[in-house]
Amino acid sequence: MTQNANEDVIMTNTYEIEAGNFTLAGEAASNIKKLLRQLGIEAKIVRRVAIAAYETEINMVIHSVGGTMKLEITPREIILKARDRGPGIEDIELAMKEGYSTATELARELGFGAGMGLPNIKRCSDKLHLQSELGQGTYLEAKFFL
Amino acid sequence: MKISDIVNNLPGKVVTGEEFLDREIKTAYCGDLLSRVMAHGPQNGLWITVQTHTNVIAVATLLEMACVIIPEDIPIDENTIEKAVEEEIVLISSPLSAFQLAGKLYEMGIGRDQ
């Protein structure tokens, strides 16, 4: 994370994401959406951020051992930063491929695990950065230009 | 077409959102894989899904869907009903299958100009 980029952050909010909790899943994204609407952000952008935030949150619930999702708003962009505590993605290129999923049977029964989470995040964001280390965790940063 | 027109022409019952039946519906989407719905679900549209857990309402809310129809009289989780009330989503339960629902809605003119 670069320090100088944070200087003009107008607002920031951090959400704890609990692994495996499908009932709570979606709460953070809903909260982010309401916040952006209150701030008067253009509806089309709100929708894109909301979809990306939802997919990020669900990914963390299904695949990670938990982590945090942070929303940053600057005069020029909205940034979604998600960091989990593991287990990390083995092959990012494969994970980005539409239809590829490592979701559990339970997650699939609930309608998750379509293999479209990361592709949806990429499609909705203007810039996506994803880094992951096995055993360490994953860091995702998605930017939306205002 | 208003949701009330749809309700009057389909077997089923309004589970939540009785007060929002004057919402206009132009198009609809059918699907049970949530990410696929996230990618293609229409704004202000109607969504038919066999999923009944709370994330259905999360997806519907995030996409600003006007209405969700659960086919085949599938029992709906209590949490989902509470969440639908909270998020002001019209939730409808119908004995028809997703296929039959989609067919009837299309006959009514929903989604024809897509």
PDB file of N, CA, C and O in Angstrom, chain B residues 31-83:
ATOM      1  N   GLY B  31     -32.486 -17.541 -13.178  1.00  0.00           N
ATOM      2  CA  GLY B  31     -31.177 -18.125 -12.910  1.00  0.00           C
ATOM      3  C   GLY B  31     -30.958 -18.400 -11.436  1.00  0.00           C
ATOM      4  O   GLY B  31     -31.503 -17.704 -10.583  1.00  0.00           O
ATOM      5  N   ASP B  32     -30.145 -19.423 -11.171  1.00  0.00           N
ATOM      6  CA  ASP B  32     -29.909 -19.837  -9.791  1.00  0.00           C
ATOM      7  C   ASP B  32     -28.444 -19.749  -9.396  1.00  0.00           C
ATOM      8  O   ASP B  32     -28.090 -19.989  -8.248  1.00  0.00           O
ATOM      9  N   LEU B  33     -27.570 -19.456 -10.368  1.00  0.00           N
ATOM     10  CA  LEU B  33     -26.157 -19.247 -10.045  1.00  0.00           C
ATOM     11  C   LEU B  33     -25.986 -17.753  -9.808  1.00  0.00           C
ATOM     12  O   LEU B  33     -26.122 -16.947 -10.729  1.00  0.00           O
ATOM     13  N   LEU B  34     -25.712 -17.402  -8.560  1.00  0.00           N
ATOM     14  CA  LEU B  34     -25.789 -15.992  -8.161  1.00  0.00           C
ATOM     15  C   LEU B  34     -24.843 -15.075  -8.932  1.00  0.00           C
ATOM     16  O   LEU B  34     -25.194 -13.947  -9.261  1.00  0.00           O
ATOM     17  N   SER B  35     -23.632 -15.561  -9.218  1.00  0.00           N
ATOM     18  CA  SER B  35     -22.679 -14.711  -9.947  1.00  0.00           C
ATOM     19  C   SER B  35     -23.126 -14.454 -11.379  1.00  0.00           C
ATOM     20  O   SER B  35     -22.847 -13.423 -11.959  1.00  0.00           O
ATOM     21  N   ARG B  36     -23.804 -15.436 -11.928  1.00  0.00           N
ATOM     22  CA  ARG B  36     -24.321 -15.272 -13.285  1.00  0.00           C
ATOM     23  C   ARG B  36     -25.443 -14.218 -13.276  1.00  0.00           C
ATOM     24  O   ARG B  36     -25.528 -13.374 -14.155  1.00  0.00           O
ATOM     25  N   VAL B  37     -26.256 -14.284 -12.250  1.00  0.00           N
ATOM     26  CA  VAL B  37     -27.316 -13.287 -12.101  1.00  0.00           C
ATOM     27  C   VAL B  37     -26.684 -11.899 -11.872  1.00  0.00           C
ATOM     28  O   VAL B  37     -27.119 -10.905 -12.446  1.00  0.00           O
ATOM     29  N   MET B  38     -25.628 -11.871 -11.042  1.00  0.00           N
ATOM     30  CA  MET B  38     -24.929 -10.613 -10.778  1.00  0.00           C
ATOM     31  C   MET B  38     -24.428  -9.993 -12.085  1.00  0.00           C
ATOM     32  O   MET B  38     -24.434  -8.783 -12.259  1.00  0.00           O
ATOM     33  N   ALA B  39     -23.976 -10.862 -12.998  1.00  0.00           N
ATOM     34  CA  ALA B  39     -23.409 -10.366 -14.259  1.00  0.00           C
ATOM     35  C   ALA B  39     -24.490  -9.941 -15.249  1.00  0.00           C
ATOM     36  O   ALA B  39     -24.301  -9.015 -16.024  1.00  0.00           O
ATOM     37  N   HIS B  40     -25.641 -10.599 -15.230  1.00  0.00           N
ATOM     38  CA  HIS B  40     -26.618 -10.357 -16.300  1.00  0.00           C
ATOM     39  C   HIS B  40     -28.000  -9.890 -15.846  1.00  0.00           C
ATOM     40  O   HIS B  40     -28.844  -9.585 -16.677  1.00  0.00           O
ATOM     41  N   GLY B  41     -28.228  -9.907 -14.538  1.00  0.00           N
ATOM     42  CA  GLY B  41     -29.561  -9.539 -14.038  1.00  0.00           C
ATOM     43  C   GLY B  41     -29.897  -8.089 -14.348  1.00  0.00           C
ATOM     44  O   GLY B  41     -29.058  -7.220 -14.210  1.00  0.00           O
ATOM     45  N   PRO B  42     -31.146  -7.841 -14.785  1.00  0.00           N
ATOM     46  CA  PRO B  42     -31.532  -6.488 -15.178  1.00  0.00           C
ATOM     47  C   PRO B  42     -31.950  -5.617 -13.991  1.00  0.00           C
ATOM     48  O   PRO B  42     -32.562  -6.103 -13.043  1.00  0.00           O
ATOM     49  N   GLN B  43     -31.616  -4.344 -14.093  1.00  0.00           N
ATOM     50  CA  GLN B  43     -32.048  -3.382 -13.087  1.00  0.00           C
ATOM     51  C   GLN B  43     -33.571  -3.212 -13.184  1.00  0.00           C
ATOM     52  O   GLN B  43     -34.123  -3.240 -14.278  1.00  0.00           O
ATOM     53  N   ASN B  44     -34.215  -3.053 -12.037  1.00  0.00           N
ATOM     54  CA  ASN B  44     -35.675  -2.901 -11.971  1.00  0.00           C
ATOM     55  C   ASN B  44     -36.423  -4.075 -12.596  1.00  0.00           C
ATOM     56  O   ASN B  44     -37.586  -3.956 -12.949  1.00  0.00           O
ATOM     57  N   GLY B  45     -35.759  -5.187 -12.750  1.00  0.00           N
ATOM     58  CA  GLY B  45     -36.393  -6.329 -13.389  1.00  0.00           C
ATOM     59  C   GLY B  45     -36.997  -7.301 -12.390  1.00  0.00           C
ATOM     60  O   GLY B  45     -37.037  -7.047 -11.183  1.00  0.00           O
ATOM     61  N   LEU B  46     -37.469  -8.384 -12.940  1.00  0.00           N
ATOM     62  CA  LEU B  46     -38.050  -9.450 -12.136  1.00  0.00           C
ATOM     63  C   LEU B  46     -37.113 -10.653 -12.253  1.00  0.00           C
ATOM     64  O   LEU B  46     -36.575 -10.919 -13.317  1.00  0.00           O
ATOM     65  N   TRP B  47     -36.941 -11.366 -11.150  1.00  0.00           N
ATOM     66  CA  TRP B  47     -35.988 -12.473 -11.137  1.00  0.00           C
ATOM     67  C   TRP B  47     -36.685 -13.740 -10.636  1.00  0.00           C
ATOM     68  O   TRP B  47     -37.329 -13.719  -9.603  1.00  0.00           O
ATOM     69  N   ILE B  48     -36.531 -14.822 -11.410  1.00  0.00           N
ATOM     70  CA  ILE B  48     -37.082 -16.111 -11.002  1.00  0.00           C
ATOM     71  C   ILE B  48     -35.924 -17.002 -10.557  1.00  0.00           C
ATOM     72  O   ILE B  48     -34.979 -17.224 -11.320  1.00  0.00           O
ATOM     73  N   THR B  49     -35.978 -17.493  -9.321  1.00  0.00           N
ATOM     74  CA  THR B  49     -34.913 -18.359  -8.843  1.00  0.00           C
ATOM     75  C   THR B  49     -35.428 -19.387  -7.845  1.00  0.00           C
ATOM     76  O   THR B  49     -36.377 -19.115  -7.098  1.00  0.00           O
ATOM     77  N   VAL B  50     -34.799 -20.569  -7.848  1.00  0.00           N
ATOM     78  CA  VAL B  50     -35.179 -21.610  -6.883  1.00  0.00           C
ATOM     79  C   VAL B  50     -34.387 -21.476  -5.581  1.00  0.00           C
ATOM     80  O   VAL B  50     -34.633 -22.194  -4.622  1.00  0.00           O
ATOM     81  N   GLN B  51     -33.412 -20.565  -5.573  1.00  0.00           N
ATOM     82  CA  GLN B  51     -32.663 -20.335  -4.328  1.00  0.00           C
ATOM     83  C   GLN B  51     -33.555 -19.568  -3.360  1.00  0.00           C
ATOM     84  O   GLN B  51     -34.293 -18.667  -3.777  1.00  0.00           O
ATOM     85  N   THR B  52     -33.476 -19.910  -2.077  1.00  0.00           N
ATOM     86  CA  THR B  52     -34.372 -19.232  -1.123  1.00  0.00           C
ATOM     87  C   THR B  52     -33.637 -18.702   0.108  1.00  0.00           C
ATOM     88  O   THR B  52     -34.257 -18.302   1.080  1.00  0.00           O
ATOM     89  N   HIS B  53     -32.305 -18.735   0.072  1.00  0.00           N
ATOM     90  CA  HIS B  53     -31.566 -18.238   1.250  1.00  0.00           C
ATOM     91  C   HIS B  53     -31.376 -16.718   1.150  1.00  0.00           C
ATOM     92  O   HIS B  53     -31.689 -16.112   0.124  1.00  0.00           O
ATOM     93  N   THR B  54     -30.848 -16.136   2.206  1.00  0.00           N
ATOM     94  CA  THR B  54     -30.825 -14.661   2.311  1.00  0.00           C
ATOM     95  C   THR B  54     -30.042 -13.967   1.202  1.00  0.00           C
ATOM     96  O   THR B  54     -30.318 -12.819   0.884  1.00  0.00           O
ATOM     97  N   ASN B  55     -29.079 -14.679   0.608  1.00  0.00           N
ATOM     98  CA  ASN B  55     -28.285 -14.014  -0.423  1.00  0.00           C
ATOM     99  C   ASN B  55     -29.094 -13.661  -1.667  1.00  0.00           C
ATOM    100  O   ASN B  55     -28.691 -12.818  -2.451  1.00  0.00           O
ATOM    101  N   VAL B  56     -30.227 -14.306  -1.831  1.00  0.00           N
ATOM    102  CA  VAL B  56     -31.121 -13.944  -2.936  1.00  0.00           C
ATOM    103  C   VAL B  56     -31.528 -12.472  -2.778  1.00  0.00           C
ATOM    104  O   VAL B  56     -31.536 -11.705  -3.745  1.00  0.00           O
ATOM    105  N   ILE B  57     -31.835 -12.099  -1.549  1.00  0.00           N
ATOM    106  CA  ILE B  57     -32.257 -10.723  -1.302  1.00  0.00           C
ATOM    107  C   ILE B  57     -31.064  -9.772  -1.442  1.00  0.00           C
ATOM    108  O   ILE B  57     -31.191  -8.662  -1.965  1.00  0.00           O
ATOM    109  N   ALA B  58     -29.876 -10.231  -1.012  1.00  0.00           N
ATOM    110  CA  ALA B  58     -28.672  -9.404  -1.166  1.00  0.00           C
ATOM    111  C   ALA B  58     -28.439  -9.106  -2.652  1.00  0.00           C
ATOM    112  O   ALA B  58     -28.224  -7.955  -3.043  1.00  0.00           O
ATOM    113  N   VAL B  59     -28.535 -10.139  -3.484  1.00  0.00           N
ATOM    114  CA  VAL B  59     -28.323  -9.958  -4.928  1.00  0.00           C
ATOM    115  C   VAL B  59     -29.409  -9.054  -5.524  1.00  0.00           C
ATOM    116  O   VAL B  59     -29.125  -8.119  -6.269  1.00  0.00           O
ATOM    117  N   ALA B  60     -30.655  -9.321  -5.143  1.00  0.00           N
ATOM    118  CA  ALA B  60     -31.775  -8.523  -5.671  1.00  0.00           C
ATOM    119  C   ALA B  60     -31.623  -7.055  -5.280  1.00  0.00           C
ATOM    120  O   ALA B  60     -31.879  -6.157  -6.089  1.00  0.00           O
ATOM    121  N   THR B  61     -31.184  -6.820  -4.058  1.00  0.00           N
ATOM    122  CA  THR B  61     -31.017  -5.450  -3.584  1.00  0.00           C
ATOM    123  C   THR B  61     -29.879  -4.752  -4.317  1.00  0.00           C
ATOM    124  O   THR B  61     -30.025  -3.624  -4.789  1.00  0.00           O
ATOM    125  N   LEU B  62     -28.752  -5.457  -4.428  1.00  0.00           N
ATOM    126  CA  LEU B  62     -27.582  -4.848  -5.077  1.00  0.00           C
ATOM    127  C   LEU B  62     -27.880  -4.517  -6.534  1.00  0.00           C
ATOM    128  O   LEU B  62     -27.404  -3.525  -7.070  1.00  0.00           O
ATOM    129  N   LEU B  63     -28.682  -5.358  -7.184  1.00  0.00           N
ATOM    130  CA  LEU B  63     -29.005  -5.120  -8.592  1.00  0.00           C
ATOM    131  C   LEU B  63     -30.248  -4.251  -8.770  1.00  0.00           C
ATOM    132  O   LEU B  63     -30.656  -3.952  -9.880  1.00  0.00           O
ATOM    133  N   GLU B  64     -30.853  -3.877  -7.639  1.00  0.00           N
ATOM    134  CA  GLU B  64     -32.089  -3.084  -7.662  1.00  0.00           C
ATOM    135  C   GLU B  64     -33.186  -3.767  -8.468  1.00  0.00           C
ATOM    136  O   GLU B  64     -33.818  -3.164  -9.342  1.00  0.00           O
ATOM    137  N   MET B  65     -33.379  -5.040  -8.186  1.00  0.00           N
ATOM    138  CA  MET B  65     -34.468  -5.785  -8.806  1.00  0.00           C
ATOM    139  C   MET B  65     -35.768  -5.343  -8.141  1.00  0.00           C
ATOM    140  O   MET B  65     -35.797  -5.041  -6.947  1.00  0.00           O
ATOM    141  N   ALA B  66     -36.825  -5.367  -8.893  1.00  0.00           N
ATOM    142  CA  ALA B  66     -38.103  -4.928  -8.348  1.00  0.00           C
ATOM    143  C   ALA B  66     -38.834  -6.073  -7.660  1.00  0.00           C
ATOM    144  O   ALA B  66     -39.608  -5.857  -6.742  1.00  0.00           O
ATOM    145  N   CYS B  67     -38.564  -7.293  -8.123  1.00  0.00           N
ATOM    146  CA  CYS B  67     -39.403  -8.412  -7.682  1.00  0.00           C
ATOM    147  C   CYS B  67     -38.672  -9.747  -7.860  1.00  0.00           C
ATOM    148  O   CYS B  67     -37.936  -9.930  -8.823  1.00  0.00           O
ATOM    149  N   VAL B  68     -38.884 -10.667  -6.918  1.00  0.00           N
ATOM    150  CA  VAL B  68     -38.310 -12.010  -7.028  1.00  0.00           C
ATOM    151  C   VAL B  68     -39.451 -13.018  -6.946  1.00  0.00           C
ATOM    152  O   VAL B  68     -40.311 -12.912  -6.071  1.00  0.00           O
ATOM    153  N   ILE B  69     -39.475 -13.964  -7.877  1.00  0.00           N
ATOM    154  CA  ILE B  69     -40.489 -15.031  -7.802  1.00  0.00           C
ATOM    155  C   ILE B  69     -39.802 -16.366  -7.517  1.00  0.00           C
ATOM    156  O   ILE B  69     -38.852 -16.752  -8.205  1.00  0.00           O
ATOM    157  N   ILE B  70     -40.274 -17.049  -6.480  1.00  0.00           N
ATOM    158  CA  ILE B  70     -39.772 -18.377  -6.133  1.00  0.00           C
ATOM    159  C   ILE B  70     -40.782 -19.392  -6.680  1.00  0.00           C
ATOM    160  O   ILE B  70     -41.953 -19.370  -6.304  1.00  0.00           O
ATOM    161  N   PRO B  71     -40.331 -20.273  -7.587  1.00  0.00           N
ATOM    162  CA  PRO B  71     -41.260 -21.230  -8.213  1.00  0.00           C
ATOM    163  C   PRO B  71     -41.547 -22.455  -7.350  1.00  0.00           C
ATOM    164  O   PRO B  71     -40.923 -22.659  -6.309  1.00  0.00           O
ATOM    165  N   GLU B  72     -42.452 -23.260  -7.832  1.00  0.00           N
ATOM    166  CA  GLU B  72     -42.756 -24.597  -7.296  1.00  0.00           C
ATOM    167  C   GLU B  72     -43.078 -24.626  -5.809  1.00  0.00           C
ATOM    168  O   GLU B  72     -42.805 -25.625  -5.134  1.00  0.00           O
ATOM    169  N   ASP B  73     -43.623 -23.526  -5.315  1.00  0.00           N
ATOM    170  CA  ASP B  73     -43.991 -23.437  -3.888  1.00  0.00           C
ATOM    171  C   ASP B  73     -42.851 -23.837  -2.948  1.00  0.00           C
ATOM    172  O   ASP B  73     -43.098 -24.421  -1.872  1.00  0.00           O
ATOM    173  N   ILE B  74     -41.635 -23.579  -3.352  1.00  0.00           N
ATOM    174  CA  ILE B  74     -40.491 -23.942  -2.508  1.00  0.00           C
ATOM    175  C   ILE B  74     -40.575 -23.124  -1.213  1.00  0.00           C
ATOM    176  O   ILE B  74     -40.773 -21.907  -1.270  1.00  0.00           O
ATOM    177  N   PRO B  75     -40.461 -23.801  -0.061  1.00  0.00           N
ATOM    178  CA  PRO B  75     -40.518 -23.047   1.199  1.00  0.00           C
ATOM    179  C   PRO B  75     -39.378 -22.009   1.253  1.00  0.00           C
ATOM    180  O   PRO B  75     -38.253 -22.305   0.876  1.00  0.00           O
ATOM    181  N   ILE B  76     -39.707 -20.814   1.710  1.00  0.00           N
ATOM    182  CA  ILE B  76     -38.725 -19.731   1.750  1.00  0.00           C
ATOM    183  C   ILE B  76     -38.224 -19.549   3.182  1.00  0.00           C
ATOM    184  O   ILE B  76     -39.029 -19.496   4.116  1.00  0.00           O
ATOM    185  N   ASP B  77     -36.898 -19.467   3.347  1.00  0.00           N
ATOM    186  CA  ASP B  77     -36.303 -19.284   4.679  1.00  0.00           C
ATOM    187  C   ASP B  77     -36.911 -18.055   5.358  1.00  0.00           C
ATOM    188  O   ASP B  77     -37.115 -17.025   4.724  1.00  0.00           O
ATOM    189  N   GLU B  78     -37.136 -18.189   6.656  1.00  0.00           N
ATOM    190  CA  GLU B  78     -37.686 -17.078   7.444  1.00  0.00           C
ATOM    191  C   GLU B  78     -36.772 -15.847   7.376  1.00  0.00           C
ATOM    192  O   GLU B  78     -37.235 -14.710   7.222  1.00  0.00           O
ATOM    193  N   ASN B  79     -35.457 -16.098   7.437  1.00  0.00           N
ATOM    194  CA  ASN B  79     -34.470 -14.996   7.357  1.00  0.00           C
ATOM    195  C   ASN B  79     -34.616 -14.229   6.047  1.00  0.00           C
ATOM    196  O   ASN B  79     -34.448 -13.016   6.001  1.00  0.00           O
ATOM    197  N   THR B  80     -34.881 -14.983   4.988  1.00  0.00           N
ATOM    198  CA  THR B  80     -35.002 -14.373   3.658  1.00  0.00           C
ATOM    199  C   THR B  80     -36.219 -13.452   3.614  1.00  0.00           C
ATOM    200  O   THR B  80     -36.162 -12.350   3.060  1.00  0.00           O
ATOM    201  N   ILE B  81     -37.317 -13.911   4.226  1.00  0.00           N
ATOM    202  CA  ILE B  81     -38.543 -13.115   4.249  1.00  0.00           C
ATOM    203  C   ILE B  81     -38.307 -11.816   5.039  1.00  0.00           C
ATOM    204  O   ILE B  81     -38.653 -10.728   4.581  1.00  0.00           O
ATOM    205  N   GLU B  82     -37.660 -11.957   6.187  1.00  0.00           N
ATOM    206  CA  GLU B  82     -37.347 -10.770   7.007  1.00  0.00           C
ATOM    207  C   GLU B  82     -36.504  -9.777   6.230  1.00  0.00           C
ATOM    208  O   GLU B  82     -36.740  -8.574   6.231  1.00  0.00           O
ATOM    209  N   LYS B  83     -35.496 -10.326   5.547  1.00  0.00           N
ATOM    210  CA  LYS B  83     -34.565  -9.486   4.788  1.00  0.00           C
ATOM    211  C   LYS B  83     -35.294  -8.783   3.627  1.00  0.00           C
ATOM    212  O   LYS B  83     -35.021  -7.629   3.316  1.00  0.00           O
TER     213      LYS B  83
END
